[in-house]
mmCIF file of C-alpha atoms and ligand atoms in Angstrom:
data_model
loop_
_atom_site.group_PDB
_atom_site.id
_atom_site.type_symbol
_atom_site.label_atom_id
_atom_site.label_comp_id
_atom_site.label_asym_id
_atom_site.label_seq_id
_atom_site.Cartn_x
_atom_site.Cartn_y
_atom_site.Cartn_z
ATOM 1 C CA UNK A 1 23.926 -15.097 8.406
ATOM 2 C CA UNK A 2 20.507 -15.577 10.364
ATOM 3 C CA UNK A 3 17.170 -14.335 9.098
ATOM 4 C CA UNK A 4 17.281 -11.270 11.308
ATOM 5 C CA UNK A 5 13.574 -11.431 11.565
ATOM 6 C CA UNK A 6 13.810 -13.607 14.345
ATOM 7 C CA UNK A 7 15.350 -10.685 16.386
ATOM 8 C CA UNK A 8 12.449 -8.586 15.834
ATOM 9 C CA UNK A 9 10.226 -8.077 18.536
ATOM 10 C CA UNK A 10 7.492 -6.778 16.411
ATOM 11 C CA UNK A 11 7.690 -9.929 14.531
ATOM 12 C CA UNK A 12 8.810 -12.160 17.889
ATOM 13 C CA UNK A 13 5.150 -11.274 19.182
ATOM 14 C CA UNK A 14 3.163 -11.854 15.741
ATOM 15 C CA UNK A 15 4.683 -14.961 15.655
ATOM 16 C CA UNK A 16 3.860 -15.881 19.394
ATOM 17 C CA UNK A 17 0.224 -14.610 18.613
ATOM 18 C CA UNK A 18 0.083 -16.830 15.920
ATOM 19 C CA UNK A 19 0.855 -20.311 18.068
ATOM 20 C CA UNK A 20 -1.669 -19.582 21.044
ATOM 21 C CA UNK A 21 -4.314 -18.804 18.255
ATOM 22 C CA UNK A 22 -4.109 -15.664 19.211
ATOM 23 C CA UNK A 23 -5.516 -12.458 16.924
ATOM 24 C CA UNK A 24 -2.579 -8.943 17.240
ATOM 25 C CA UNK A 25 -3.446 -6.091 18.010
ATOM 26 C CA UNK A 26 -5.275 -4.484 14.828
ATOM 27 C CA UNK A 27 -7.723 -7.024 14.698
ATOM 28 C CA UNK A 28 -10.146 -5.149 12.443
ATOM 29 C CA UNK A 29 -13.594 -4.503 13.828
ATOM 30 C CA UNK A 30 -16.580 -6.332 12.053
ATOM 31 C CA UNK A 31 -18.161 -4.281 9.830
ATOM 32 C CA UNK A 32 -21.038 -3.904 7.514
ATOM 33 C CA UNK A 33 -19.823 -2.012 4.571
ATOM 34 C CA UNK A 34 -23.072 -0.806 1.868
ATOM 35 C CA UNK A 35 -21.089 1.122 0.176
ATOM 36 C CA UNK A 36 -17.404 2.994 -0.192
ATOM 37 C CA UNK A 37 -16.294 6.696 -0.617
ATOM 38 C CA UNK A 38 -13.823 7.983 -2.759
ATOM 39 C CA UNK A 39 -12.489 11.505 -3.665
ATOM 40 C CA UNK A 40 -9.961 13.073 -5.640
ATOM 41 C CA UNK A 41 -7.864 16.491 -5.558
ATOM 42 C CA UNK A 42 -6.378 18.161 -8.104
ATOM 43 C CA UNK A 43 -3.073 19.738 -6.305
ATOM 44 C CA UNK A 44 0.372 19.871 -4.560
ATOM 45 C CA UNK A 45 0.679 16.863 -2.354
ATOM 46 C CA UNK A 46 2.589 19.011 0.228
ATOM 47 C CA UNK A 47 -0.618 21.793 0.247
ATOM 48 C CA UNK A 48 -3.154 19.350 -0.034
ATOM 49 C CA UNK A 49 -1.484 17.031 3.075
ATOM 50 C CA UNK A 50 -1.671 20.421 5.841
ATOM 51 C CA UNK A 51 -5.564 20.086 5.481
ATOM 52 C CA UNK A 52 -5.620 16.238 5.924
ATOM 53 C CA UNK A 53 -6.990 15.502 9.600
ATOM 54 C CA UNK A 54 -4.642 14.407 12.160
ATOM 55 C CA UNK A 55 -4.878 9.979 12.891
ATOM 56 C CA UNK A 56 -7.414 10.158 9.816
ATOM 57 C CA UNK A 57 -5.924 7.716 7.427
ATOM 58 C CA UNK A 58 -4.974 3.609 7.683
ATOM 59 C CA UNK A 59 -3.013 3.195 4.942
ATOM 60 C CA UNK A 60 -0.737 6.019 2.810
ATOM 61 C CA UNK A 61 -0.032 4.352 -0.920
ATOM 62 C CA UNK A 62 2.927 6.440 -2.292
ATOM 63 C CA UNK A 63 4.790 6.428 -6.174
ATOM 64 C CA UNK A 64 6.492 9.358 -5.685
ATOM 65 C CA UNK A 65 8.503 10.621 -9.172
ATOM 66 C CA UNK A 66 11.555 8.747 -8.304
ATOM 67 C CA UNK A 67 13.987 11.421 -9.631
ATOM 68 C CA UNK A 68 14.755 9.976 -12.883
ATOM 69 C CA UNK A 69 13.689 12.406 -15.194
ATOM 70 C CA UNK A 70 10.985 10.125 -16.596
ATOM 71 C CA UNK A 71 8.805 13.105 -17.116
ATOM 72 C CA UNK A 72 8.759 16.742 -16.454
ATOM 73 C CA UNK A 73 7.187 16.029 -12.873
ATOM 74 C CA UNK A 74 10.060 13.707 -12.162
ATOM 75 C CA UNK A 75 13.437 15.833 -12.337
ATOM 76 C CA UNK A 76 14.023 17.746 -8.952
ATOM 77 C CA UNK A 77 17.780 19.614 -8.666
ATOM 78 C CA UNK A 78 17.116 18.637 -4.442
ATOM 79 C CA UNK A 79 15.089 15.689 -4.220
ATOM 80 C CA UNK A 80 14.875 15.212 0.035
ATOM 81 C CA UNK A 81 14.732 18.754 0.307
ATOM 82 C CA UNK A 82 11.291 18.590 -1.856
ATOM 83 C CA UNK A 83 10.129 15.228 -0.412
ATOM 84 C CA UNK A 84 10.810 16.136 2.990
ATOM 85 C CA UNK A 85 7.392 18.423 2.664
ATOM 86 C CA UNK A 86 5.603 15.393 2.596
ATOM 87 C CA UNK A 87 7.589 12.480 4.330
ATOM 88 C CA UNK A 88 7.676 14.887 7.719
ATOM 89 C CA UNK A 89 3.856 14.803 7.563
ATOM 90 C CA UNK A 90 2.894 11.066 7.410
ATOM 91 C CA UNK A 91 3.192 10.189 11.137
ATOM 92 C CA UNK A 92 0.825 13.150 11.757
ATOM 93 C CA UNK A 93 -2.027 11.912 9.800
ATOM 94 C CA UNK A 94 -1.973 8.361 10.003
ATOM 95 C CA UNK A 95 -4.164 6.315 12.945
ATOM 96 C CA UNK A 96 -2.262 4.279 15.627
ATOM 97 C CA UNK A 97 -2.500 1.214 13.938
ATOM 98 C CA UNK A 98 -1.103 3.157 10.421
ATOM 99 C CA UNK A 99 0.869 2.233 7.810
ATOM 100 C CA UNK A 100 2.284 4.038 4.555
ATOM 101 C CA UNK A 101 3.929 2.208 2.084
ATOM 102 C CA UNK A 102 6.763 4.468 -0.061
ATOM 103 C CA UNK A 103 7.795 2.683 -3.997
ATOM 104 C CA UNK A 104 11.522 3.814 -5.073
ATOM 105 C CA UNK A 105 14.846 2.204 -6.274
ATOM 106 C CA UNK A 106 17.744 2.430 -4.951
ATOM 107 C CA UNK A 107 19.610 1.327 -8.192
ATOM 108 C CA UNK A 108 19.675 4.669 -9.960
ATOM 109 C CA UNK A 109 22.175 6.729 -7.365
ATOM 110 C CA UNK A 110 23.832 9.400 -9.196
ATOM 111 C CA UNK A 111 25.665 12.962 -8.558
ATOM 112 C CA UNK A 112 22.051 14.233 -8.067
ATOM 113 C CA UNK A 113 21.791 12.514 -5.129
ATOM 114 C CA UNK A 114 18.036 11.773 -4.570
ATOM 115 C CA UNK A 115 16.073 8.088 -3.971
ATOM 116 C CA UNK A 116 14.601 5.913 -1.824
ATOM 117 C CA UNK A 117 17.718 5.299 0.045
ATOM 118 C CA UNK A 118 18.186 8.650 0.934
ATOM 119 C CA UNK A 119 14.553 9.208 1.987
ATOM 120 C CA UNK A 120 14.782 6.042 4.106
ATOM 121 C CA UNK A 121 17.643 7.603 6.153
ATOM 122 C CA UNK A 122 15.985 10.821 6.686
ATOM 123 C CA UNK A 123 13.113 9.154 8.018
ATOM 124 C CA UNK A 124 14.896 6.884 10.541
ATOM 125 C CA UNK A 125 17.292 9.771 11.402
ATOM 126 C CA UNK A 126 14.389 12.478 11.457
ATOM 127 C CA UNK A 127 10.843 10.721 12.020
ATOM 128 C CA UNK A 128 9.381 8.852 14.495
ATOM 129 C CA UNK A 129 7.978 5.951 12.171
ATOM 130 C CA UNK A 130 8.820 2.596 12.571
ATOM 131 C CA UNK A 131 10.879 0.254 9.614
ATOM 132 C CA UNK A 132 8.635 -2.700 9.003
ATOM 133 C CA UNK A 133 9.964 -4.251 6.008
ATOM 134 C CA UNK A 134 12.026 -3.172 2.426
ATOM 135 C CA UNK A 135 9.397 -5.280 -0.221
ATOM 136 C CA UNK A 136 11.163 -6.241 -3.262
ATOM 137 C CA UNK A 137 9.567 -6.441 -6.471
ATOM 138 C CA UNK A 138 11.257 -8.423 -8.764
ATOM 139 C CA UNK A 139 10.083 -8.704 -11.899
ATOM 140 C CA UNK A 140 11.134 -10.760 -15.624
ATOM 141 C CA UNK A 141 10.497 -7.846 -18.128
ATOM 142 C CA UNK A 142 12.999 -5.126 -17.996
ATOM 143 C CA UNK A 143 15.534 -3.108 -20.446
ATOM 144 C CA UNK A 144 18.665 -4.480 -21.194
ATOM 145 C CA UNK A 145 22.307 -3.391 -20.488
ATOM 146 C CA UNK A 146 26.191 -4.096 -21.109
ATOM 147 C CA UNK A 147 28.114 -2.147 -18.922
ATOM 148 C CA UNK A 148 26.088 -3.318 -15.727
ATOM 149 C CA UNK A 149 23.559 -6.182 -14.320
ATOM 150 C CA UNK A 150 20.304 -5.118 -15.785
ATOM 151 C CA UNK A 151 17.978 -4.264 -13.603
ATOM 152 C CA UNK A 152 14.424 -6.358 -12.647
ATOM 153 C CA UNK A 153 13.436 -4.931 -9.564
ATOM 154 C CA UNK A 154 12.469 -1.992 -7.888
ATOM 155 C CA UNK A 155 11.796 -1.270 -3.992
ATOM 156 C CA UNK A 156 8.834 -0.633 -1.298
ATOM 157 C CA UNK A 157 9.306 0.491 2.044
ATOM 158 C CA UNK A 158 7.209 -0.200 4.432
ATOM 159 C CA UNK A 159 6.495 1.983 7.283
ATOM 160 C CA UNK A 160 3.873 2.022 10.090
ATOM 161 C CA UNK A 161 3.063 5.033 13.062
ATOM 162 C CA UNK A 162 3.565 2.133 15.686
ATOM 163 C CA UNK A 163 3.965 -1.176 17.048
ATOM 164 C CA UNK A 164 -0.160 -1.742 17.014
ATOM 165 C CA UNK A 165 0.537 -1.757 13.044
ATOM 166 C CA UNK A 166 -2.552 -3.350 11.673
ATOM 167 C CA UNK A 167 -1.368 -6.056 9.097
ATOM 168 C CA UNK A 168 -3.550 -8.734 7.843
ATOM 169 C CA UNK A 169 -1.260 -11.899 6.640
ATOM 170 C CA UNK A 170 -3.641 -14.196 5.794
ATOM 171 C CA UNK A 171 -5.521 -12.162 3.585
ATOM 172 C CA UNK A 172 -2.187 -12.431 1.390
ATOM 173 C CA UNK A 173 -1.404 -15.743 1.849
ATOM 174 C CA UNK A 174 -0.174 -17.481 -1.391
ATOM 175 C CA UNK A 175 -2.047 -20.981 -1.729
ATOM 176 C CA UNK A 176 0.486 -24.413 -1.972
ATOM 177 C CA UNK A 177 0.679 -25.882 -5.203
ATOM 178 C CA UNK A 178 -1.374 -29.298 -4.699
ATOM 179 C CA UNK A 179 1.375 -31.029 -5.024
ATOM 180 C CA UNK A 180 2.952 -29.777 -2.410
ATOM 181 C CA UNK A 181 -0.589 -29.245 -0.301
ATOM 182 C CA UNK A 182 -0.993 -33.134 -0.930
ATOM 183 C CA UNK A 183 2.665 -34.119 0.640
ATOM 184 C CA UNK A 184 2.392 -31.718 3.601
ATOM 185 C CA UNK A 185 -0.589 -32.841 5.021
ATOM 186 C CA UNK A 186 1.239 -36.457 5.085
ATOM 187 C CA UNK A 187 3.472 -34.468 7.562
ATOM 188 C CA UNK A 188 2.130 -35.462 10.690
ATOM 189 C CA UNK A 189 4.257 -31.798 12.499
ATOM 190 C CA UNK A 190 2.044 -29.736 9.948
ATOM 191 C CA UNK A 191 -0.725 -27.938 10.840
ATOM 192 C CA UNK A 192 -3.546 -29.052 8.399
ATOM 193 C CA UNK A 193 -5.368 -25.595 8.843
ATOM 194 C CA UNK A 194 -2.111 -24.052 8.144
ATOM 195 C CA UNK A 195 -1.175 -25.864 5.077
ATOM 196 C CA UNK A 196 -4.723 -24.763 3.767
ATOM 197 C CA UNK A 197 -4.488 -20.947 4.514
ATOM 198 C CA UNK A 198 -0.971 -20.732 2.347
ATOM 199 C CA UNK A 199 2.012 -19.513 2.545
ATOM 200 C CA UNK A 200 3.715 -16.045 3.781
ATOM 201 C CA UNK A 201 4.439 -14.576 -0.051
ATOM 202 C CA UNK A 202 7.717 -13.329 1.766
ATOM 203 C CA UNK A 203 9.153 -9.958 1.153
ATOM 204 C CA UNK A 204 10.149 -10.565 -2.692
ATOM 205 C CA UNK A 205 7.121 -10.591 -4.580
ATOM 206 C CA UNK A 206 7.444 -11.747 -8.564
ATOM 207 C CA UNK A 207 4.771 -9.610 -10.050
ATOM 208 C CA UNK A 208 5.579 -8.693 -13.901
ATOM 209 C CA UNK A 209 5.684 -4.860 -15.191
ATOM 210 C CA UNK A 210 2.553 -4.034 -17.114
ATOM 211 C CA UNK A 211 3.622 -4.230 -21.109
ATOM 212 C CA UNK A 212 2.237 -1.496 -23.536
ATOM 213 C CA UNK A 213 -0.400 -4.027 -24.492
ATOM 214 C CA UNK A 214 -1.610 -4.942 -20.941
ATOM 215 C CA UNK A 215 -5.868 -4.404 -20.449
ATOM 216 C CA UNK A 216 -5.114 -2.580 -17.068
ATOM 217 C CA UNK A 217 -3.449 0.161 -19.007
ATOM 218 C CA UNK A 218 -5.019 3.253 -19.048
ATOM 219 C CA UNK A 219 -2.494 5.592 -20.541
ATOM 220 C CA UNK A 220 -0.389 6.501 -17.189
ATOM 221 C CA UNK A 221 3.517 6.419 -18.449
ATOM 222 C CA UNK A 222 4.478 4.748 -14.831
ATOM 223 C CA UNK A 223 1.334 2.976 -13.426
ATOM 224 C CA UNK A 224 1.925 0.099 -11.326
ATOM 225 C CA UNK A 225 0.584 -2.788 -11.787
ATOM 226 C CA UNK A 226 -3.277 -3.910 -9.690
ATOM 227 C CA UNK A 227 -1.707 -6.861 -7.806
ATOM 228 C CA UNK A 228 1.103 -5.030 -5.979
ATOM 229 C CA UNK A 229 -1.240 -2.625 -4.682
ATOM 230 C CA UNK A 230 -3.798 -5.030 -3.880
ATOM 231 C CA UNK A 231 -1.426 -6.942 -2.082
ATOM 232 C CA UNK A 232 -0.462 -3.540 0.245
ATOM 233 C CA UNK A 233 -4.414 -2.718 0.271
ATOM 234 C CA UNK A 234 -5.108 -6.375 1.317
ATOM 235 C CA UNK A 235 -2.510 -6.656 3.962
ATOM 236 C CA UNK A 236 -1.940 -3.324 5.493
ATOM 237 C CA UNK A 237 -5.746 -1.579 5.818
ATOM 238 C CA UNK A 238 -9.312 -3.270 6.581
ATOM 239 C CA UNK A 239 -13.031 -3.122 5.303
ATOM 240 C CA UNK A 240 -14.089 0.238 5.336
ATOM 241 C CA UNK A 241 -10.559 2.149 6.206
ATOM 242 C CA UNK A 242 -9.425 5.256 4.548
ATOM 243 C CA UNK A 243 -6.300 5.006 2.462
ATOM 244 C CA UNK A 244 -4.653 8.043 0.464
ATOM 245 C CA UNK A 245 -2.277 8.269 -2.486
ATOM 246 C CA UNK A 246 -1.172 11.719 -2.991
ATOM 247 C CA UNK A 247 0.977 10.747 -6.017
ATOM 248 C CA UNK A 248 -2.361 8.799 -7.497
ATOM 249 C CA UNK A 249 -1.250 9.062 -11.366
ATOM 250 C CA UNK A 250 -3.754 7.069 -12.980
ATOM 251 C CA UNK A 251 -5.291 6.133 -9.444
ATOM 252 C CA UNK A 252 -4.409 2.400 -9.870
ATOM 253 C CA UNK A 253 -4.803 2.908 -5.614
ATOM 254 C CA UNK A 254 -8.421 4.089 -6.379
ATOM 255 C CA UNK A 255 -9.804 0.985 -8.427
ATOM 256 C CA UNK A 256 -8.171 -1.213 -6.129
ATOM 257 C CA UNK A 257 -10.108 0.250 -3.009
ATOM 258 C CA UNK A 258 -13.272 0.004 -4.954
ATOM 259 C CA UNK A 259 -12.952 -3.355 -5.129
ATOM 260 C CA UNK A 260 -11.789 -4.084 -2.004
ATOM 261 C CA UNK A 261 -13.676 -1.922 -0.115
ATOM 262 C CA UNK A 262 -11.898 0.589 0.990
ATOM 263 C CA UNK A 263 -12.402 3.974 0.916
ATOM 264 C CA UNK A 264 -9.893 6.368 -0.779
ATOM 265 C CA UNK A 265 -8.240 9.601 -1.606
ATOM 266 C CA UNK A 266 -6.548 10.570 -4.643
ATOM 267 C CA UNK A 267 -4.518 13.667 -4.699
ATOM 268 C CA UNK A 268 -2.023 14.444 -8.358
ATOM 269 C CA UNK A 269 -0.960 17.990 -9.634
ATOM 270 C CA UNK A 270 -1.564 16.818 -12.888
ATOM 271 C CA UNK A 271 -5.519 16.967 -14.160
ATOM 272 C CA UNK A 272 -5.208 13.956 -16.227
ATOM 273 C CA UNK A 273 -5.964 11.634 -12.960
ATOM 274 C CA UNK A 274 -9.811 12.530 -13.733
ATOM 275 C CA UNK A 275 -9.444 10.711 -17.115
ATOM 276 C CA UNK A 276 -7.772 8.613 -15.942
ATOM 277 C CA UNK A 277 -9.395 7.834 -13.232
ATOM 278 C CA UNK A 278 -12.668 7.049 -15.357
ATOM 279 C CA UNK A 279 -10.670 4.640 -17.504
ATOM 280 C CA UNK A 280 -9.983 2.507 -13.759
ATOM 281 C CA UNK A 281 -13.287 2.641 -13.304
ATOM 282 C CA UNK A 282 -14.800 1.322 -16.357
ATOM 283 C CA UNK A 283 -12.227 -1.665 -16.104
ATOM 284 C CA UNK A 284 -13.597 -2.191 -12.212
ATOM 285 C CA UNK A 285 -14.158 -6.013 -12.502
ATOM 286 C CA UNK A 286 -18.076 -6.282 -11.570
ATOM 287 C CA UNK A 287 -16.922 -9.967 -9.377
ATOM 288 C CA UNK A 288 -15.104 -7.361 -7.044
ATOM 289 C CA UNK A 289 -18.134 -4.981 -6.508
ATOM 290 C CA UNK A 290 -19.918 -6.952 -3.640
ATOM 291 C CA UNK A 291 -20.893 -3.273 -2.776
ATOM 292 C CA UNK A 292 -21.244 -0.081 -4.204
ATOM 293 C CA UNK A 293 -19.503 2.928 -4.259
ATOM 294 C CA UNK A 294 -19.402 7.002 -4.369
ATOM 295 C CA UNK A 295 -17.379 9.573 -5.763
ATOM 296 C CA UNK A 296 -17.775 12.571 -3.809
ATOM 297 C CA UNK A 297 -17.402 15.748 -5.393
ATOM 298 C CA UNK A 298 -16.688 19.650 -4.251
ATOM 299 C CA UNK A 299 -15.727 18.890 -0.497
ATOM 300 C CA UNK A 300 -12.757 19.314 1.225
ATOM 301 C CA UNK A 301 -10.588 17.021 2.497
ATOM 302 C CA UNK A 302 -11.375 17.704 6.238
ATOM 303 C CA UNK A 303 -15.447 17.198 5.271
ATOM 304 C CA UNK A 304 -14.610 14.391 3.464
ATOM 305 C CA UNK A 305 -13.172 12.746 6.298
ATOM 306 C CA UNK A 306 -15.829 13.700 8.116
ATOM 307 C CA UNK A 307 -18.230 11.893 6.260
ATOM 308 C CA UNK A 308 -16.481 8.480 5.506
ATOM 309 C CA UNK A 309 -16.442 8.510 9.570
ATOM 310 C CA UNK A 310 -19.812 9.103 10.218
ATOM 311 C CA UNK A 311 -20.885 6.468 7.920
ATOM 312 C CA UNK A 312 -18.292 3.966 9.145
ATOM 313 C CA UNK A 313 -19.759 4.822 12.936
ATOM 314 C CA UNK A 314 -23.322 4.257 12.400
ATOM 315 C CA UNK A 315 -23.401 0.411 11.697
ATOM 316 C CA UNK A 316 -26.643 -0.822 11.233
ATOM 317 C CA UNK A 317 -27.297 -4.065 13.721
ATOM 318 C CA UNK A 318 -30.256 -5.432 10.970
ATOM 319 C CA UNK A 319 -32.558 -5.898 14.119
ATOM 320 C CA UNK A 320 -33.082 -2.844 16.390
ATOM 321 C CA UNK A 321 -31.577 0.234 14.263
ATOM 322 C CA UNK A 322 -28.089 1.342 14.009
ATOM 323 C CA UNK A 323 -25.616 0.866 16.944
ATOM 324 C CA UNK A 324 -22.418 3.051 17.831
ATOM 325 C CA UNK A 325 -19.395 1.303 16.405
ATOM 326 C CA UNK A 326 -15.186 2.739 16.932
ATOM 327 C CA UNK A 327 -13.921 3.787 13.085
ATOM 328 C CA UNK A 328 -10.285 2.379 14.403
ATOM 329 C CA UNK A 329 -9.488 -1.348 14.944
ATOM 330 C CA UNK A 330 -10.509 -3.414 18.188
ATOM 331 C CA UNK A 331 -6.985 -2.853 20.043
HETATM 332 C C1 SAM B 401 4.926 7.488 -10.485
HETATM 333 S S1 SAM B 401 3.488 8.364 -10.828
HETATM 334 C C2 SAM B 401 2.223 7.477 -9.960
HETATM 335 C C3 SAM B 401 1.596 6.381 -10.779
HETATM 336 C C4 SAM B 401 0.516 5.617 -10.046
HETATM 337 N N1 SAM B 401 1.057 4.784 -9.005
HETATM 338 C C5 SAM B 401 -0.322 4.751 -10.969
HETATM 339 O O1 SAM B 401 -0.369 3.522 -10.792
HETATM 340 O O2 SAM B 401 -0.945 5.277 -11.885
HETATM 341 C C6 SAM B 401 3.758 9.812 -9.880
HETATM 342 C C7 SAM B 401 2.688 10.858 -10.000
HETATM 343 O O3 SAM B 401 3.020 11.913 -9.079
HETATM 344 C C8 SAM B 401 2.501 13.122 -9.606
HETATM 345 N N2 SAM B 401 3.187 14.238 -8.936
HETATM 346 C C9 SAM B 401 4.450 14.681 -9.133
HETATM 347 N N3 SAM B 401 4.738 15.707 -8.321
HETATM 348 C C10 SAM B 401 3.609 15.915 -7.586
HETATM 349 C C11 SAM B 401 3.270 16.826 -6.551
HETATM 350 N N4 SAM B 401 4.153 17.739 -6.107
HETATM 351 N N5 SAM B 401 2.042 16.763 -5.999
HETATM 352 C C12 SAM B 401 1.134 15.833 -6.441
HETATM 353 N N6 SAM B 401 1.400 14.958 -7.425
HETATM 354 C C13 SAM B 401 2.621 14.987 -7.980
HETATM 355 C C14 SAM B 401 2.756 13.033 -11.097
HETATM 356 O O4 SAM B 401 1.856 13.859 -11.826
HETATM 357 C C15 SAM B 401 2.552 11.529 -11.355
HETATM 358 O O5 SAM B 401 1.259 11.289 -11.890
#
């Protein structure tokens, strides 16, 4: 069967972009970035999401409870009736050039009825956001089992609000091996600059599971692991863009847009994200923090917004005082 990629126009364009030298649309401005803002809300993700601004946020990390009764927060008796709250919302409040990324499985279907797949369905059936790409993580540590394959991946879904989806590939590029670097640039067809960037990491990414032992634990039962959500953060926002996680857990979304400078919005219903969340930040690795950052207390959502934009608007030129910059990216 052929790689149906090739039939996508989204991709058909990149890809045509891409041989004239050409940047897409959701080139990300230029900008100077002192220092990030981050702040975190204690609540419902479905009450908390009606305050969030209309076209306010890049990038939307989600690890929703997967219905698997992991925890008491992750056992629902009408799981797309509950995650419809929040799914029907995204287009809203992401920019143009948005993207939200939704974790799942699809290899735990039971009578419940209640995963990814089914929230995938109701959001081409019901939404108007656009199928990107289904990420597969695949990973070597798992449980074991005897009356079925056992299991050593789980699912991402990527979604974006249009076809101006920003997406940054060659910030996620994964370098040759120099074996291989040293062989293709005997190929006379390759592009030497090419061959040097790295290669497209592809939609199955082998990242393993954190173990109990791992030193980016910080006592979350399901936190993912830095380098998937890195990855996203790299990929699918830009310097100085606002990205929310309304299922934050440990805010493992948080650190990450400290360090790459980002600023963020953590939203749980459970009060142990604040410890949490202090844990992340005394692991922040200081060769990330080219910049500093602020946690913003006691404002809402809307004023938060607010202020992340004015400071992202004023840009200062280093000669001549600050000039008017756009938040979004050059289109
Ligand atoms: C799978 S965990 C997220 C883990 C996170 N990705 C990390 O790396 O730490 C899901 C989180 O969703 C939270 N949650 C469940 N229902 C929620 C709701 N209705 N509103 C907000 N948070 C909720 C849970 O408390 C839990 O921390």
């Amino acid at each position: 069967m052929p790689n149906r990629s090739h039939f996508n126009s989204g991709h058909m364009t990149l890809n045509r972009l891409n041989r004239i030298g050409k940047k897409p649309n959701g080139t990300a401005p230029i900008q100077r970035i002192e220092k990030t803002f981050h702040s975190m809300y204690i609540e419902d993700a479905v009450t908390f999401l009606k305050r969030v601004p209309d076209s306010s946020i890049q990038l939307i990390i989600l690890d929703p409870p997967y219905n698997l009764e992991m925890d008491v927060w992750d056992s629902f008796s009408d799981y797309l009736d509950w995650a419809r709250g929040w799914v029907d919302q995204l287009y809203r409040v992401l920019t143009d050039t948005g993207n939200c990324v939704i974790f799942g499985g699809f290899q735990y279907q039971d009578l419940k009825h209640g995963d990814l797949l089914e929230l995938l369905h109701h959001v081409r059936h019901n939404t108007d956001l656009l199928f990107v790409n289904l990420i597969i993580w695949y990973y070597k540590n798992g449980m074991s089992a005897h009356r079925f394959f056992a299991n050593r991946h789980e699912e991402a879904v990527w979604l974006a609000k249009s076809k101006q989806y920003y997406f940054d590939l060659d910030s996620v590029r994964v370098p040759f091996e120099e074996e291989t670097k040293r062989l293709y640039s005997r190929d006379k067809r390759l592009n030497p600059v090419s061959i040097e960037k790295g290669k497209n990491p592809t939609n199955v990414w082998e990242i393993s599971r954190l173990n109990a032992n791992s030193k980016e634990r910080v006592g979350h039962p399901t936190q993912k692991p830095l380098e998937i959500i890195r990855r996203f953060v790299r990929a699918l926002s830009y310097e100085g863009s606002l990205v929310l996680d309304f299922f934050a857990g440990s805010g493992t979304t948080g650190r990450v847009c400290i360090e790459e400078g980002r600023d963020s919005i953590l939203v749980d219903s459970d009060a142990s994200l604040v410890n949490y969340f202090n844990q992340h930040l005394e692991n922040v690795i200081p060769s990330f923090l080219d910049r500093g950052y602020e946690i913003v207390k006691d404002v809402d959502v809307s004023e938060f917004v607010d202020l992340v934009c004015s400071a992202r608007c004023m840009v200062p030129t280093g000669d001549g005082g600050p000039e008017r910059s756009t938040r979004g990216p050059l289109l």
